[in-house]
Amino acid sequence: MKIRIGYELDYDLPQPTPMILMLNVHFSRFSDLVTPDHMRIRPSVPIRAYRDGFGNWCSRVLAPQGKVRISADAIIADSGLPEAFDRSAGQVPVEDLPEECIVFLLASRFCDSDRMLDLAWQLFGHTQPGAPRVQAICDFVHQRIAFDYNDASVTRSASEAYREGRGVCRDYAHLAIAFCRALNIPARYCTCYLGDMGTPKPWPPGDFAASFEAYLEGGWQMFDPRNNVPRIGRVLIARGRDAADVAIATSFGPNALTGFRVWTDEVPETD
């Protein structure tokens, strides 16, 4: 199948404002792009690009004062099948992990696993190590947190999400990641496009989605404690330790987000 992906972000800026934008499709899906996801900025300004320490594609701009629109519109090919998982994958002992996984065992700004060690072992120490343990974590988090857009917070940590029992998809991901790391399972935060294909209507407005990958026997596997079922058409944008590493937009100055639209829609087949 083919999927149309894109976004429109509208800002009102009181002064010229430096911004870092992380909105391009991840390099691991680049070859699936049927049409490019070029970033467009109106009014037009130069864009400087670089790779961050996790390999994500980042764009630097000096956004002008006034009304600014940042947008993209692309088509990407996808299998059209629900995500596949190896639910029998075992856990890799810490001493056998690749060096690049080690950073994803450590506590981070929003995944404060060091505060959750005792709780994690109390809740999940009896579960089968590996994919069954990660799935048990996702099942728990899916039930623990009540989803509500009005409960979004840019400063809520995993331990706070556990105590408060509310939040949005980033809170589900942060809590699951923190539990995994407390149990010596490398886990990394992912931001993605995720449409509602294959789910019952009516569909909510489009948005970016947070999920996470756990390193198990055979490599990294995607998990989604917010939805907790295999989904169709997930398109990876960026990976990092937590949401701070993969913010879609970081602005260095006052700003007002006046418009936000994201789409992830199946393209109808034509004869």
Short mmCIF file of C-alpha atoms in Angstrom, two decimals:
data_model
loop_
_atom_site.label_atom_id
_atom_site.label_comp_id
_atom_site.label_asym_id
_atom_site.label_seq_id
_atom_site.Cartn_x
_atom_site.Cartn_y
_atom_site.Cartn_z
CA MET A 1 0.00 0.00 0.00
CA LYS A 2 0.97 3.65 -0.30
CA ILE A 3 0.49 6.16 2.51
CA ARG A 4 0.34 9.93 2.28
CA ILE A 5 2.18 11.49 5.21
CA GLY A 6 2.74 15.12 6.11
CA TYR A 7 2.24 17.99 8.49
CA GLU A 8 1.57 21.73 8.76
CA LEU A 9 2.91 23.61 11.78
CA ASP A 10 1.95 27.27 12.10
CA TYR A 11 3.83 29.62 14.42
CA ASP A 12 3.52 33.27 15.37
CA LEU A 13 6.96 34.52 16.39
CA PRO A 14 7.55 37.90 18.10
CA GLN A 15 11.17 37.97 16.92
CA PRO A 16 13.54 35.98 14.66
CA THR A 17 13.88 32.61 16.39
CA PRO A 18 16.42 29.82 15.92
CA MET A 19 14.76 26.40 15.67
CA ILE A 20 15.84 22.76 15.40
CA LEU A 21 13.32 20.59 13.58
CA MET A 22 13.25 16.77 13.57
CA LEU A 23 10.48 15.96 11.10
CA ASN A 24 12.00 13.96 8.24
CA VAL A 25 11.33 10.25 7.82
CA HIS A 26 14.05 8.15 9.46
CA PHE A 27 16.88 7.01 7.18
CA SER A 28 15.82 3.37 7.71
CA ARG A 29 12.61 4.14 5.76
CA PHE A 30 14.15 6.52 3.23
CA SER A 31 14.12 3.95 0.42
CA ASP A 32 10.35 3.51 0.91
CA LEU A 33 9.61 7.14 0.02
CA VAL A 34 7.75 7.33 -3.29
CA THR A 35 7.88 11.13 -3.24
CA PRO A 36 10.35 13.08 -1.06
CA ASP A 37 9.36 14.56 2.29
CA HIS A 38 11.04 17.90 1.63
CA MET A 39 10.50 20.44 4.38
CA ARG A 40 8.94 23.71 3.22
CA ILE A 41 9.07 26.93 5.22
CA ARG A 42 7.02 30.00 4.41
CA PRO A 43 8.38 32.65 4.32
CA SER A 44 11.35 30.88 2.80
CA VAL A 45 14.57 30.75 4.83
CA PRO A 46 17.78 28.71 4.48
CA ILE A 47 17.78 25.24 6.06
CA ARG A 48 20.96 23.68 7.45
CA ALA A 49 20.87 19.93 8.07
CA TYR A 50 22.92 17.56 10.20
CA ARG A 51 22.83 14.11 11.80
CA ASP A 52 22.58 13.98 15.57
CA GLY A 53 24.33 11.43 17.79
CA PHE A 54 21.57 8.87 17.21
CA GLY A 55 21.59 9.22 13.43
CA ASN A 56 18.42 11.30 13.22
CA TRP A 57 18.13 13.92 10.47
CA CYS A 58 17.84 17.40 11.97
CA SER A 59 17.16 20.77 10.32
CA ARG A 60 18.33 24.14 11.65
CA VAL A 61 16.55 27.35 10.68
CA LEU A 62 16.36 30.94 11.77
CA ALA A 63 12.61 31.44 11.55
CA PRO A 64 11.64 35.07 10.78
CA GLN A 65 9.47 37.28 12.91
CA GLY A 66 5.75 36.97 12.26
CA LYS A 67 3.64 34.13 10.94
CA VAL A 68 5.61 31.05 9.81
CA ARG A 69 4.39 27.77 8.33
CA ILE A 70 6.55 24.61 8.33
CA SER A 71 5.14 21.81 6.20
CA ALA A 72 5.78 18.66 4.18
CA ASP A 73 3.69 16.30 2.08
CA ALA A 74 5.00 12.95 0.83
CA ILE A 75 3.99 9.44 -0.16
CA ILE A 76 5.65 6.35 1.31
CA ALA A 77 5.30 2.67 0.43
CA ASP A 78 4.36 0.20 3.16
CA SER A 79 3.57 -3.50 3.37
CA GLY A 80 0.04 -2.72 4.50
CA LEU A 81 0.30 -5.55 7.02
CA PRO A 82 0.03 -5.32 10.80
CA GLU A 83 3.38 -5.08 12.55
CA ALA A 84 5.11 -8.42 13.11
CA PHE A 85 6.64 -9.32 16.47
CA ASP A 86 8.80 -12.17 17.74
CA ARG A 87 7.06 -12.79 21.04
CA SER A 88 9.44 -15.67 21.81
CA ALA A 89 12.62 -13.56 21.70
CA GLY A 90 14.74 -13.95 24.81
CA GLN A 91 16.57 -11.33 26.84
CA VAL A 92 20.23 -10.61 26.08
CA PRO A 93 22.50 -10.64 29.15
CA VAL A 94 24.05 -7.24 29.86
CA GLU A 95 27.57 -8.58 29.35
CA ASP A 96 26.63 -9.72 25.83
CA LEU A 97 24.94 -6.51 24.67
CA PRO A 98 26.47 -4.53 21.78
CA GLU A 99 28.17 -1.36 23.02
CA GLU A 100 25.70 0.86 21.17
CA CYS A 101 22.90 -0.53 23.38
CA ILE A 102 24.47 0.49 26.68
CA VAL A 103 23.25 4.10 26.57
CA PHE A 104 19.69 2.77 26.36
CA LEU A 105 20.12 0.97 29.69
CA LEU A 106 20.80 4.21 31.56
CA ALA A 107 18.35 6.53 33.26
CA SER A 108 17.56 9.71 31.32
CA ARG A 109 15.67 12.98 31.83
CA PHE A 110 12.18 11.52 31.37
CA CYS A 111 12.91 7.82 31.86
CA ASP A 112 14.08 7.91 35.48
CA SER A 113 14.56 4.17 35.79
CA ASP A 114 16.91 4.62 38.73
CA ARG A 115 13.88 5.65 40.81
CA MET A 116 11.88 2.62 39.72
CA LEU A 117 14.23 -0.32 40.31
CA ASP A 118 12.43 -1.87 43.28
CA LEU A 119 8.99 -1.29 41.79
CA ALA A 120 9.99 -2.81 38.43
CA TRP A 121 11.32 -6.00 40.01
CA GLN A 122 8.32 -6.20 42.31
CA LEU A 123 5.88 -5.93 39.39
CA PHE A 124 7.69 -7.90 36.69
CA GLY A 125 10.45 -9.95 38.32
CA HIS A 126 8.27 -13.07 38.11
CA THR A 127 7.65 -12.76 34.35
CA GLN A 128 9.56 -14.67 31.67
CA PRO A 129 12.64 -12.64 30.60
CA GLY A 130 12.65 -11.31 27.05
CA ALA A 131 9.68 -10.42 24.86
CA PRO A 132 7.10 -11.83 27.32
CA ARG A 133 8.46 -9.52 30.03
CA VAL A 134 8.36 -6.47 27.74
CA GLN A 135 4.81 -7.34 26.72
CA ALA A 136 3.84 -7.67 30.39
CA ILE A 137 5.23 -4.17 30.92
CA CYS A 138 3.20 -2.85 27.98
CA ASP A 139 0.03 -4.52 29.28
CA PHE A 140 0.56 -2.94 32.70
CA VAL A 141 1.32 0.53 31.34
CA HIS A 142 -1.65 0.34 28.95
CA GLN A 143 -3.92 -0.21 31.94
CA ARG A 144 -2.12 2.12 34.37
CA ILE A 145 -2.30 5.33 32.34
CA ALA A 146 -5.56 6.95 31.28
CA PHE A 147 -5.12 8.69 27.92
CA ASP A 148 -6.28 12.28 27.62
CA TYR A 149 -4.88 15.01 25.34
CA ASN A 150 -5.74 17.54 28.06
CA ASP A 151 -3.29 15.78 30.39
CA ALA A 152 -0.25 16.38 28.18
CA SER A 153 2.79 17.73 30.03
CA VAL A 154 6.22 18.46 28.59
CA THR A 155 7.90 17.97 31.99
CA ARG A 156 6.27 14.74 33.27
CA SER A 157 8.75 11.94 33.98
CA ALA A 158 8.08 8.21 33.94
CA SER A 159 7.84 7.99 37.73
CA GLU A 160 5.40 10.92 37.75
CA ALA A 161 3.32 9.26 35.03
CA TYR A 162 3.15 6.14 37.20
CA ARG A 163 2.01 8.11 40.24
CA GLU A 164 -0.47 10.30 38.36
CA GLY A 165 -1.88 7.54 36.15
CA ARG A 166 -2.63 9.88 33.27
CA GLY A 167 -1.01 11.31 30.19
CA VAL A 168 -0.51 10.94 26.46
CA CYS A 169 1.45 8.54 24.25
CA ARG A 170 4.85 9.92 25.32
CA ASP A 171 4.00 9.11 28.94
CA TYR A 172 3.11 5.51 28.04
CA ALA A 173 6.42 5.16 26.21
CA HIS A 174 8.48 6.81 28.96
CA LEU A 175 7.01 4.58 31.67
CA ALA A 176 7.49 1.38 29.67
CA ILE A 177 11.06 2.36 28.78
CA ALA A 178 11.89 3.13 32.41
CA PHE A 179 10.58 -0.27 33.52
CA CYS A 180 12.58 -2.02 30.78
CA ARG A 181 15.80 -0.27 31.72
CA ALA A 182 15.25 -1.03 35.41
CA LEU A 183 15.06 -4.70 34.36
CA ASN A 184 18.28 -4.51 32.27
CA ILE A 185 16.49 -4.41 28.92
CA PRO A 186 17.79 -1.68 26.55
CA ALA A 187 14.90 0.49 25.39
CA ARG A 188 14.79 3.57 23.16
CA TYR A 189 12.08 6.15 22.52
CA CYS A 190 10.62 6.48 19.01
CA THR A 191 8.55 9.20 17.40
CA CYS A 192 6.53 8.18 14.35
CA TYR A 193 3.70 8.83 11.98
CA LEU A 194 0.87 6.46 12.90
CA GLY A 195 -2.47 6.54 11.17
CA ASP A 196 -5.65 4.72 12.09
CA MET A 197 -5.80 2.32 9.15
CA GLY A 198 -7.33 -0.99 10.19
CA THR A 199 -9.05 0.45 13.28
CA PRO A 200 -12.75 1.25 13.72
CA LYS A 201 -14.02 4.68 12.75
CA PRO A 202 -14.55 7.49 13.64
CA TRP A 203 -10.85 8.37 13.62
CA PRO A 204 -9.46 11.20 15.73
CA PRO A 205 -7.47 14.08 14.19
CA GLY A 206 -3.99 13.08 13.01
CA ASP A 207 -0.98 13.41 15.29
CA PHE A 208 2.56 12.17 15.70
CA ALA A 209 2.86 9.11 17.94
CA ALA A 210 5.35 7.85 20.52
CA SER A 211 6.35 4.20 20.92
CA PHE A 212 9.56 2.42 21.86
CA GLU A 213 11.96 -0.30 20.78
CA ALA A 214 13.42 -2.93 23.11
CA TYR A 215 16.65 -4.79 22.33
CA LEU A 216 16.08 -8.56 22.55
CA GLU A 217 17.53 -11.67 20.93
CA GLY A 218 17.46 -10.99 17.20
CA GLY A 219 17.68 -7.21 17.55
CA TRP A 220 15.40 -4.24 18.21
CA GLN A 221 11.64 -4.79 18.34
CA MET A 222 8.93 -2.13 18.31
CA PHE A 223 6.39 -1.97 21.16
CA ASP A 224 3.45 0.41 21.58
CA PRO A 225 2.00 0.51 25.11
CA ARG A 226 -0.45 3.25 24.17
CA ASN A 227 -2.32 1.12 21.60
CA ASN A 228 -0.93 -2.28 22.67
CA VAL A 229 -1.92 -4.04 19.45
CA PRO A 230 -0.07 -4.47 16.13
CA ARG A 231 -0.76 -1.49 13.90
CA ILE A 232 -0.59 -0.82 10.16
CA GLY A 233 1.57 1.86 8.56
CA ARG A 234 3.82 3.06 11.38
CA VAL A 235 6.52 5.31 9.86
CA LEU A 236 9.57 5.99 12.03
CA ILE A 237 10.86 9.56 12.28
CA ALA A 238 13.48 9.53 15.04
CA ARG A 239 14.93 7.53 17.94
CA GLY A 240 16.57 8.63 21.19
CA ARG A 241 16.82 8.11 24.94
CA ASP A 242 13.50 9.87 25.56
CA ALA A 243 11.30 12.64 24.16
CA ALA A 244 13.94 15.29 24.85
CA ASP A 245 16.18 13.74 22.18
CA VAL A 246 13.53 13.62 19.45
CA ALA A 247 11.39 16.74 19.87
CA ILE A 248 9.79 17.56 16.52
CA ALA A 249 10.54 21.26 17.09
CA THR A 250 12.86 22.98 19.54
CA SER A 251 12.69 26.77 19.53
CA PHE A 252 15.20 29.08 21.20
CA GLY A 253 12.92 31.98 21.97
CA PRO A 254 9.27 32.84 22.63
CA ASN A 255 6.75 31.38 20.18
CA ALA A 256 3.08 30.58 19.79
CA LEU A 257 1.98 27.42 17.97
CA THR A 258 -1.20 28.61 16.25
CA GLY A 259 -1.87 25.64 13.99
CA PHE A 260 -1.02 21.93 14.05
CA ARG A 261 -2.09 19.33 11.50
CA VAL A 262 -0.68 15.87 10.76
CA TRP A 263 -1.92 13.31 8.25
CA THR A 264 -1.19 9.62 7.68
CA ASP A 265 -3.71 8.37 5.12
CA GLU A 266 -3.87 5.41 2.78
CA VAL A 267 -3.66 6.44 -0.89
CA PRO A 268 -6.52 4.81 -2.82
CA GLU A 269 -5.38 2.43 -5.54
CA THR A 270 -6.00 3.51 -9.11
CA ASP A 271 -6.43 1.33 -12.18
#
